[in-house]
PDB file of C-alpha atoms in Angstrom:
ATOM      1  CA  THR A  28      -0.003   0.033   0.034  1.00 44.00           C
ATOM      2  CA  LEU A  29       1.050   3.577  -0.526  1.00 48.00           C
ATOM      3  CA  PRO A  30       1.344   6.157   2.192  1.00 56.00           C
ATOM      4  CA  MET A  31      -1.672   8.431   2.305  1.00 65.00           C
ATOM      5  CA  GLY A  32       0.395  11.238   3.914  1.00 79.00           C
ATOM      6  CA  ILE A  33       3.980  12.004   4.948  1.00 82.00           C
ATOM      7  CA  ASP A  34       4.549  13.049   8.484  1.00 88.00           C
ATOM      8  CA  PHE A  35       7.510  15.425   8.768  1.00 92.00           C
ATOM      9  CA  GLY A  36       6.954  16.050  12.456  1.00 92.00           C
ATOM     10  CA  LYS A  37       7.701  19.470  13.820  1.00 94.00           C
ATOM     11  CA  VAL A  38      10.106  21.389  11.635  1.00 95.00           C
ATOM     12  CA  PRO A  39      11.033  24.970  12.779  1.00 95.00           C
ATOM     13  CA  VAL A  40      10.831  27.805  10.322  1.00 94.00           C
ATOM     14  CA  GLY A  41      14.150  28.048   8.478  1.00 90.00           C
ATOM     15  CA  ASP A  42      15.085  24.448   9.068  1.00 96.00           C
ATOM     16  CA  GLN A  43      14.326  21.595   6.658  1.00 96.00           C
ATOM     17  CA  LYS A  44      13.715  17.830   6.823  1.00 96.00           C
ATOM     18  CA  THR A  45      13.916  15.296   3.937  1.00 95.00           C
ATOM     19  CA  ILE A  46      12.001  12.071   3.927  1.00 92.00           C
ATOM     20  CA  SER A  47      12.419   9.171   1.489  1.00 89.00           C
ATOM     21  CA  VAL A  48       9.213   7.462   0.289  1.00 85.00           C
ATOM     22  CA  LYS A  49       9.317   4.053  -1.304  1.00 83.00           C
ATOM     23  CA  LEU A  50       6.743   3.263  -4.001  1.00 83.00           C
ATOM     24  CA  PRO A  51       6.370  -0.389  -5.055  1.00 85.00           C
ATOM     25  CA  ASN A  52       5.810  -1.494  -8.621  1.00 87.00           C
ATOM     26  CA  ILE A  53       2.977  -3.959  -8.282  1.00 86.00           C
ATOM     27  CA  GLY A  54       1.984  -3.645 -11.937  1.00 84.00           C
ATOM     28  CA  GLU A  55       2.742  -5.951 -14.868  1.00 86.00           C
ATOM     29  CA  ALA A  56       5.576  -3.986 -16.494  1.00 89.00           C
ATOM     30  CA  ARG A  57       8.394  -1.502 -15.847  1.00 89.00           C
ATOM     31  CA  ALA A  58       7.134   1.565 -14.046  1.00 87.00           C
ATOM     32  CA  ARG A  59       8.114   5.215 -14.450  1.00 85.00           C
ATOM     33  CA  MET A  60       7.329   7.803 -11.825  1.00 81.00           C
ATOM     34  CA  VAL A  61       7.243  11.470 -12.785  1.00 80.00           C
ATOM     35  CA  GLY A  62       6.142  14.209 -10.436  1.00 79.00           C
ATOM     36  CA  SER A  63       6.091  17.911  -9.657  1.00 80.00           C
ATOM     37  CA  LEU A  64       4.933  20.308  -7.046  1.00 80.00           C
ATOM     38  CA  PRO A  65       3.740  23.926  -7.471  1.00 83.00           C
ATOM     39  CA  ALA A  66       6.436  26.511  -7.053  1.00 84.00           C
ATOM     40  CA  GLY A  67       6.396  28.643  -3.959  1.00 85.00           C
ATOM     41  CA  THR A  68       5.332  25.914  -1.556  1.00 87.00           C
ATOM     42  CA  SER A  69       7.266  24.632   1.472  1.00 90.00           C
ATOM     43  CA  PHE A  70       7.711  21.275  -0.277  1.00 88.00           C
ATOM     44  CA  LYS A  71      10.190  20.121  -2.900  1.00 88.00           C
ATOM     45  CA  LEU A  72      10.645  16.892  -4.791  1.00 86.00           C
ATOM     46  CA  LEU A  73      14.325  16.120  -4.910  1.00 87.00           C
ATOM     47  CA  ASP A  74      13.825  13.215  -7.293  1.00 75.00           C
ATOM     48  CA  SER A  75      11.376  14.279  -9.976  1.00 71.00           C
ATOM     49  CA  SER A  76      11.454  10.948 -11.897  1.00 79.00           C
ATOM     50  CA  ALA A  77      12.497   7.299 -11.462  1.00 80.00           C
ATOM     51  CA  GLU A  78      12.137   4.020 -13.363  1.00 85.00           C
ATOM     52  CA  PHE A  79      12.076   0.580 -11.851  1.00 86.00           C
ATOM     53  CA  ASN A  80      11.202  -2.980 -12.875  1.00 90.00           C
ATOM     54  CA  LEU A  81       8.270  -5.176 -11.874  1.00 89.00           C
ATOM     55  CA  GLY A  82       8.605  -6.253  -8.227  1.00 88.00           C
ATOM     56  CA  GLU A  83      11.090  -3.469  -7.403  1.00 88.00           C
ATOM     57  CA  SER A  84      10.429  -0.368  -5.420  1.00 85.00           C
ATOM     58  CA  GLY A  85      11.227   3.246  -6.517  1.00 83.00           C
ATOM     59  CA  GLU A  86      12.204   5.853  -4.024  1.00 84.00           C
ATOM     60  CA  ILE A  87      11.533   9.558  -4.074  1.00 84.00           C
ATOM     61  CA  LYS A  88      12.831  12.163  -1.640  1.00 88.00           C
ATOM     62  CA  VAL A  89      10.613  15.012  -0.445  1.00 89.00           C
ATOM     63  CA  ARG A  90      11.970  18.082   1.377  1.00 92.00           C
ATOM     64  CA  TYR A  91       9.904  20.207   3.678  1.00 93.00           C
ATOM     65  CA  GLN A  92      11.213  23.678   4.597  1.00 93.00           C
ATOM     66  CA  PRO A  93       8.547  25.827   6.244  1.00 92.00           C
ATOM     67  CA  LYS A  94       8.710  29.418   5.237  1.00 86.00           C
ATOM     68  CA  ALA A  95       6.405  31.066   7.846  1.00 78.00           C
ATOM     69  CA  GLN A  96       4.335  30.074  10.829  1.00 64.00           C
TER      70      GLN A  96
END
């Protein structure tokens, strides 16, 4: 199953925290992940794309850096 949300915990303004999220390929062929986030948010995808084979897991890293309280 995929995570429905990512918990970064408490991150003070000006600090940042990066979390890796594993996504399994449970399909029937090679998988390709492509993603983006709107500019100006407190979140950033560090890995905007990945490819992985059937039965493997792909990993993306998401960084959270709060800009204001």
